[in-house]
Coordinates of C-alpha atoms in Angstrom, one line a residue:
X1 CA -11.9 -20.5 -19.4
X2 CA -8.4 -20.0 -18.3
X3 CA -7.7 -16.4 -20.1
X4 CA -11.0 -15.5 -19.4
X5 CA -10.1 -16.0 -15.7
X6 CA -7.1 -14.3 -16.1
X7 CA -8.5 -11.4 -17.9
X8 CA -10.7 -10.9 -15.0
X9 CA -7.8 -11.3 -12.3
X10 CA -5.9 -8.7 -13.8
X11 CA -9.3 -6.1 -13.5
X12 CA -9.5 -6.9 -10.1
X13 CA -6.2 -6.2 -9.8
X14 CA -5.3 -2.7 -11.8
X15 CA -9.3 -1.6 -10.9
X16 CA -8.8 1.6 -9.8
X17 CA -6.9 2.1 -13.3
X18 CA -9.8 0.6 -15.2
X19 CA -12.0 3.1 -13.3
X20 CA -9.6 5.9 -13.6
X21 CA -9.5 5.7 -17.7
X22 CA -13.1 5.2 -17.6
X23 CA -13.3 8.7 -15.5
X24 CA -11.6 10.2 -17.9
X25 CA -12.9 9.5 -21.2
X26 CA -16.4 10.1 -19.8
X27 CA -15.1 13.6 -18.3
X28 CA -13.4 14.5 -21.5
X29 CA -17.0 14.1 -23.6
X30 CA -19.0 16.0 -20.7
X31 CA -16.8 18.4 -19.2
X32 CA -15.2 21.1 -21.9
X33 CA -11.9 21.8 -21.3
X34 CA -11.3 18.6 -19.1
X35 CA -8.7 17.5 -21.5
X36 CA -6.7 20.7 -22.1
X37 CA -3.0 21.1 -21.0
X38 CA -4.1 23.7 -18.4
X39 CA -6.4 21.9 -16.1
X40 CA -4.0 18.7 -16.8
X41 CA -1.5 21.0 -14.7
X42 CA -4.0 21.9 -12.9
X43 CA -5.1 19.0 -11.4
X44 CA -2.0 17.9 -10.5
X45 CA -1.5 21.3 -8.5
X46 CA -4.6 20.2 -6.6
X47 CA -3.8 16.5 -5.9
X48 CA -0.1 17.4 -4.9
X49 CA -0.1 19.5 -1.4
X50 CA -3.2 16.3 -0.1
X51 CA -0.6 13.7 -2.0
X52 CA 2.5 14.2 -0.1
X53 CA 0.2 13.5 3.4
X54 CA -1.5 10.4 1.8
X55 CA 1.9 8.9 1.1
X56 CA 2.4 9.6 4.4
X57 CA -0.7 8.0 5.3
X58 CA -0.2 4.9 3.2
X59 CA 2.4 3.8 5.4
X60 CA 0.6 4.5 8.8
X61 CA -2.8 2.8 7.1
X62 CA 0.0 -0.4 6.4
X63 CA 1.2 -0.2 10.1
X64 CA -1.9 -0.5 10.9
X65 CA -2.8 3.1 12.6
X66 CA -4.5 6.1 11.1
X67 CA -4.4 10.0 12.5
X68 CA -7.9 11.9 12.5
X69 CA -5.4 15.1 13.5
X70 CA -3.6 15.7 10.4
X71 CA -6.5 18.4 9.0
X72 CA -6.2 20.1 11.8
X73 CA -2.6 20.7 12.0
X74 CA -2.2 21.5 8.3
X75 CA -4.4 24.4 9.4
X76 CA -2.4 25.6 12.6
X77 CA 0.9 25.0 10.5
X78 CA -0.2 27.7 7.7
X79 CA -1.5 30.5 10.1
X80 CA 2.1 29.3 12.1
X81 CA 4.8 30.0 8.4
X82 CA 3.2 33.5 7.4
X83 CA 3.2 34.4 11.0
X84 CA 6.6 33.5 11.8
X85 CA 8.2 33.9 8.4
X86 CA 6.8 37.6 8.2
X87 CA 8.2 38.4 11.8
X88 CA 11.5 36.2 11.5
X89 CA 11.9 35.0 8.2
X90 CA 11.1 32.4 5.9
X91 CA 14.0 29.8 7.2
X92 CA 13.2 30.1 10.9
X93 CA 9.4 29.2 9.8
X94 CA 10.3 26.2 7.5
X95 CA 12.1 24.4 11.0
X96 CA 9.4 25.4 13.3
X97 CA 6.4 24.0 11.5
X98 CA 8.7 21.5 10.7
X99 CA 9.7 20.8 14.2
X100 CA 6.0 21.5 15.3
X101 CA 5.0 18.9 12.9
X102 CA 7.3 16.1 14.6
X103 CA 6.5 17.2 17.9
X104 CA 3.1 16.3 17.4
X105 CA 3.0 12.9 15.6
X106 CA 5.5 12.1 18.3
X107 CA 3.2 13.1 21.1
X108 CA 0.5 10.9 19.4
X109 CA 2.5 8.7 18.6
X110 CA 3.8 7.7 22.3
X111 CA 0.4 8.0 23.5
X112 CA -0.4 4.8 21.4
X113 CA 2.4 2.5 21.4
X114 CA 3.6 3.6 25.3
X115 CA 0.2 4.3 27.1
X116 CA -2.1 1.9 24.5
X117 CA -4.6 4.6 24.0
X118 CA -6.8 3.9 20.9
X119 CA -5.4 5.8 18.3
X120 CA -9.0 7.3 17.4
X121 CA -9.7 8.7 21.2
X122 CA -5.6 10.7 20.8
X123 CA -5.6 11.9 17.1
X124 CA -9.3 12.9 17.9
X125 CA -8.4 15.1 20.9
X126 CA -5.5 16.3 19.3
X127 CA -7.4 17.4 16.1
X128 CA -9.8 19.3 18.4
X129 CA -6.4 20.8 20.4
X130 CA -4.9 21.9 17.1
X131 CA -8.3 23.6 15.5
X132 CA -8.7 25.4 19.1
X133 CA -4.6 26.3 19.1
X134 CA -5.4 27.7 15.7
X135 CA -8.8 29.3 15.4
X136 CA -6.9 31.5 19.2
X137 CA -3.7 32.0 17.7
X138 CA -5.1 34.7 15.2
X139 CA -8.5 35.2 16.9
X140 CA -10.0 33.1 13.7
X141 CA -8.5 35.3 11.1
X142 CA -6.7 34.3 8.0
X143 CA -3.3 35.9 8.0
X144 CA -1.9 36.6 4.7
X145 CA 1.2 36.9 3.6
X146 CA 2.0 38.3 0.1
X147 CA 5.4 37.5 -0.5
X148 CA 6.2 37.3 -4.2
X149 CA 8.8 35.0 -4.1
X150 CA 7.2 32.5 -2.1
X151 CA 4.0 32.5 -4.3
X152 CA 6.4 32.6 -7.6
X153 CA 7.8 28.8 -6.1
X154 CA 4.3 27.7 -4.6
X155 CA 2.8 28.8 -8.3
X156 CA 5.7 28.0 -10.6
X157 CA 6.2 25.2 -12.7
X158 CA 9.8 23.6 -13.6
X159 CA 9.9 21.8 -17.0
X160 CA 6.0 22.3 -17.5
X161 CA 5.0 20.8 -14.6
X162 CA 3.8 22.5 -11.0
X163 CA 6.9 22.8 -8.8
X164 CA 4.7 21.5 -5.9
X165 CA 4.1 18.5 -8.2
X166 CA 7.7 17.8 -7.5
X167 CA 7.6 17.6 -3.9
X168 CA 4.7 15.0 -4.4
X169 CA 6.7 13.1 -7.1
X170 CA 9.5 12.9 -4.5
X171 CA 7.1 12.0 -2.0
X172 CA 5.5 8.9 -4.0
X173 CA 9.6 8.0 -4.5
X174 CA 11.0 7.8 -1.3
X175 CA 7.7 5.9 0.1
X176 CA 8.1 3.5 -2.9
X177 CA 11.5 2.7 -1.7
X178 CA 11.0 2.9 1.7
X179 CA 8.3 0.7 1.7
X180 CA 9.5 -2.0 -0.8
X181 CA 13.6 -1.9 -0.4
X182 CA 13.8 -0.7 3.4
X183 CA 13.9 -2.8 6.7
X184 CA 11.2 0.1 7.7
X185 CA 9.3 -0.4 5.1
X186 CA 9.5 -4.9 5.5
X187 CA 9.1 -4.1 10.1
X188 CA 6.0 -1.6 9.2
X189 CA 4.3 -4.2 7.0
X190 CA 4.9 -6.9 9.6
X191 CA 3.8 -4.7 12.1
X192 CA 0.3 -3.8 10.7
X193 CA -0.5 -7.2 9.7
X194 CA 0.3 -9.1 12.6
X195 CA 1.3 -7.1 15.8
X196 CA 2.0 -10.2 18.0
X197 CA 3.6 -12.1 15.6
X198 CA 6.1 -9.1 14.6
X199 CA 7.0 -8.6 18.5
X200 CA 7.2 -12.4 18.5
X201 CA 9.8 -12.0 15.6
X202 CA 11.7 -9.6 17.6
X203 CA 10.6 -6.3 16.1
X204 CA 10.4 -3.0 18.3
X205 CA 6.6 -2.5 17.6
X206 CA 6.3 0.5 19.8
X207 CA 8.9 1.9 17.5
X208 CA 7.4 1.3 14.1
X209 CA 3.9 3.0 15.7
X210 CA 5.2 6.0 17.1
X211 CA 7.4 6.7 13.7
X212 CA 3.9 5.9 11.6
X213 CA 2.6 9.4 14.1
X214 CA 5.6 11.1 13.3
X215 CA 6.2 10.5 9.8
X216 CA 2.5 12.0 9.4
X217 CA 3.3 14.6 11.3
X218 CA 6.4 15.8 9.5
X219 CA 4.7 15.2 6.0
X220 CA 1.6 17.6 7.3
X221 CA 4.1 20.4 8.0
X222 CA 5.7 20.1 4.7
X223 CA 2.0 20.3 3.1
X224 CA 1.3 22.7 5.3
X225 CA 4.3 25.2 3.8
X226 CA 4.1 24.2 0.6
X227 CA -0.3 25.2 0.6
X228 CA 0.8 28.7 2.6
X229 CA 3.8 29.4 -0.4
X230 CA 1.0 28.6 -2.9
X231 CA -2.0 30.5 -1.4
X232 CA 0.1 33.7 0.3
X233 CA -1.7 33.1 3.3
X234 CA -2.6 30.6 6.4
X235 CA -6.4 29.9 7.4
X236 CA -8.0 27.3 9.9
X237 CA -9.9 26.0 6.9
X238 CA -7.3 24.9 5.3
X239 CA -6.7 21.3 4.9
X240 CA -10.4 21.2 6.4
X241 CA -10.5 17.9 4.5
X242 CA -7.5 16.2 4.5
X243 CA -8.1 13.2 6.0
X244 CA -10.9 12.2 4.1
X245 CA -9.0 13.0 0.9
X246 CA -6.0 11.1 2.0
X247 CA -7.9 8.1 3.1
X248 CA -10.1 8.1 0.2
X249 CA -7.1 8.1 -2.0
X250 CA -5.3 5.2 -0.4
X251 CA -8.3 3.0 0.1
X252 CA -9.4 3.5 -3.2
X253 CA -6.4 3.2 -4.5
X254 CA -6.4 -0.5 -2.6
X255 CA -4.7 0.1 0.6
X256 CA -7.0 -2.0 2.5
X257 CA -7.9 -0.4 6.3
X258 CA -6.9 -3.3 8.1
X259 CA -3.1 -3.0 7.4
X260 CA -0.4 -4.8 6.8
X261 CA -1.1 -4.8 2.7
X262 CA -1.1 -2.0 0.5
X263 CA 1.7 0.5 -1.8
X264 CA 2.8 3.8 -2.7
X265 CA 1.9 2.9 -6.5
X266 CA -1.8 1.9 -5.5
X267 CA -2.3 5.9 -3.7
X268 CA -0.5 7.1 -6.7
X269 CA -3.5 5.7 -9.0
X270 CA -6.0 6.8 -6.0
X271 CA -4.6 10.4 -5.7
X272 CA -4.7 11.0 -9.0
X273 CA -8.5 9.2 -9.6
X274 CA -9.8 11.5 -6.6
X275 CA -8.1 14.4 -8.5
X276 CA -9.8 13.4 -12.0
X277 CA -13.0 12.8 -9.7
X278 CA -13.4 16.5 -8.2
X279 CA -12.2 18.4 -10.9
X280 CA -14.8 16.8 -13.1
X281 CA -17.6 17.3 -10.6
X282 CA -16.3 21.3 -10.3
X283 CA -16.0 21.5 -14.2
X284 CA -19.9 19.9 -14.6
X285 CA -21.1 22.7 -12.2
X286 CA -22.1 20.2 -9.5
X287 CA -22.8 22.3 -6.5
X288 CA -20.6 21.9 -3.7
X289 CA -23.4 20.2 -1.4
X290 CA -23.4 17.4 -4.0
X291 CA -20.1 17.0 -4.5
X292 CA -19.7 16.1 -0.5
X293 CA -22.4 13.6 -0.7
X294 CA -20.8 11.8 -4.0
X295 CA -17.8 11.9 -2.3
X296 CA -18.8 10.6 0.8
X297 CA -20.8 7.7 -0.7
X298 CA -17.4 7.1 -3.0
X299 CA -15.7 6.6 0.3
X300 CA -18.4 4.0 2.1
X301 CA -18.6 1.8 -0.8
X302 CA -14.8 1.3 -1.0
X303 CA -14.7 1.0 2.6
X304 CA -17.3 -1.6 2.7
X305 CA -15.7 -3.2 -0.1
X306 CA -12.3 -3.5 1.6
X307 CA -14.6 -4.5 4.9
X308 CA -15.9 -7.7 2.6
X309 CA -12.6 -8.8 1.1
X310 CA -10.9 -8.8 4.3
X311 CA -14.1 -11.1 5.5
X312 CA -13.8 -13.4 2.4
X313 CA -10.3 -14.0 2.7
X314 CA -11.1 -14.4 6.7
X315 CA -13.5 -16.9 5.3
X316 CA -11.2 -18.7 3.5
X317 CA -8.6 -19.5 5.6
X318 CA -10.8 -20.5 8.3
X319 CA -12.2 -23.7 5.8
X320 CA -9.1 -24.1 4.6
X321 CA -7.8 -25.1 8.4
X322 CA -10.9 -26.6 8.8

C-alpha cells in the first residue's frame, strides 16, 4: 500500500512531466516530423523570447501579483528598437527599451504597493496605454528593419542550439538562484504567501511588490529586442499573447495563482509542455480558431485545479485547528 502511495505521490508531484512525455510520444506517432532535430530547435526558438517573461512572471505570480500589461509593452518595445536603432543605432535602442521597460513596471509597480490600487485595474489601464502609445507611434504600421547582423544573432544558433535559447537558459538560471539561494528570492516567497505576516517579520513589502512590476518590466524589454533581432521588424501584434502564454506556462507548470509557492524548474517543464503543445497542434493542421479554444480550456482546467487544491489544503487546516 505504501509504494503504491508513494508511486502516486511522486505523479502528483512531477505531473506536468508525466503529461509532457505523454505529449510527446503521442505527437511523435501523429505529427511527421515532430521528432526531427529541426523542429526540436525549433521549438525551443518559439518557447524562448515568451520564456524569459514567464521566468519573470514566476516570481511576480510567487509574490503574489500578476501584470495584464506585459503584451502590450512587448509590442510598443519592438516598433520602439527598429525605430530608434535605425535612426540612432542599435546601442542607444538596447538602453531605451531597456530603460522604458523599468520605467514602466516601476510606475505599476508604485501604483500597487504605494497607492494600494488592485493590480488588475493598473496593469489593465496600462496595457490599454501601451497598445494606444503603440498602435499612434507608427500610425498602426509594422516597421521593419532589415539589418543582417541583427537577424544573423536573433536567427543564429551557438553550439546547435538557437542563440535566443541562451538568453532563456540564462533566464531559468538566474531565477533558480534567485529564488532558491537569495534573500529576494526567501522575502518574495514570504511576501506572496502571507503579506501581514512578512511586514510582521520586518520585511519592506512595498519593496518586494514594486521590484515584482519592475523585474517584469525589464524582462519584457529584453523579449521585446530579442523578438525585433529575430523577426527584423516591430508590430503591435507582437507578443499579442504573452500573458496568457506566460501564465499558462507557470500554472501548468505548478506555480499555483495564489502565491507564495511555486519554482523556476516547475515553468521550465510548463514552457516547454506549452511549446510541445502548439507546435503539435500547428504540425496536425488544427486551424488556428481551434487551437485558441484548446488552449483556453488547457488554461481553465489548470486554473480550476490550482483553485481546488488551494481549497483542500484550506480545508485541511481548518479541521486540523478544529
Amino acid at each position: 500500500m505504501k509504494k503504491k502511495t508513494g508511486f502516486i505521490a511522486f505523479i502528483r508531484s512531477n505531473i506536468i512531466i508525466v503529461a509532457l512525455i505523454a505529449a510527446v510520444l503521442v505527437l511523435s506517432v501523429s505529427a511527421k516530423g515532430f521528432l526531427s532535430v529541426t523542429n526540436i530547435s525549433n521549438i525551443l526558438l518559439q518557447i524562448s523570447t515568451y520564456g524569459i517573461v514567464a521566468f519573470a512572471m514566476t516570481i511576480s505570480i510567487i509574490g503574489g501579483e500578476f501584470d495584464l500589461s506585459i503584451s502590450s509593452l512587448m509590442g510598443f518595445i519592438t516598433l520602439l528598437f527598429t525605430d530608434i536603432a535605425k535612426k540612432a543605432g542599435v546601442f542607444p535602442a538596447v538602453l531605451l527599451c531597456l530603460a522604458v521597460g523599468i520605467v514602466v513596471g516601476l510606475l505599476n509597480g508604485l501604483m500597487v504597493s504605494k497607492i494600494k490600487m488592485n493590480a488588475f485595474v493598473v496593469t489593465l489601464g496600462m496595457m490599454m496605454f501601451l497598445k494606444g502609445l503603440a498602435l499612434t507611434y507608427t500610425n498602426g504600421k509594422p516597421n521593419n528593419y532589415p539589418n543582417d547582423a541583427l537577424n544573423a544573432f536573433g536567427n543564429g544558433k551557438l553550439f546547435g542550439i538557437p542563440t535566443i535559447t541562451w538568453f532563456f537558459l540564462l533566464a531559468f538560471l538566474i531565477t533558480h538562484l534567485v529564488l532558491k539561494h537569495t534573500r529576494f528570492g526567501r522575502n518574495v516567497y514570504a511576501t506572496g504567501g502571507n503579506m501581514t505576516v512578512a511586514k510582521m517579520a520586518g520585511i519592506n513589502v512595498d519593496f518586494y511588490k514594486t521590484m515584482l512590476f519592475v523585474i517584469l518590466g525589464f524582462c519584457t524589454s529584453v523579449s521585446g529586442i530579442l523578438m525585433s533581432m529575430r523577426l527584423s521588424s516591430g508590430n503591435s501584434l507582437y507578443g499579442s499573447d504573452l500573458t496568457m502564454s506566460c501564465v499558462a506556462g507557470v500554472v501548468i507548470g505548478g506555480t499555483s495563482m495564489s502565491g507564495g509557492s511555486g519554482s523556476a524548474v516547475r515553468t521550465f517543464w510548463g514552457m516547454l509542455f506549452i511549446g510541445v503543445l502548439f507546435n503539435g497542434l500547428q504540425r496536425l493542421e488544427i486551424q488556428a480558431s481551434w487551437q485558441d479554444v484548446i488552449k483556453g480550456l488547457i488554461l481553465i482546467a489548470v486554473i480550476a485545479t490550482d483553485c481546488l487544491m488551494v481549497q483542500r489544503k484550506t480545508r485541511k487546516v481548518i479541521v486540523r485547528n478544529d
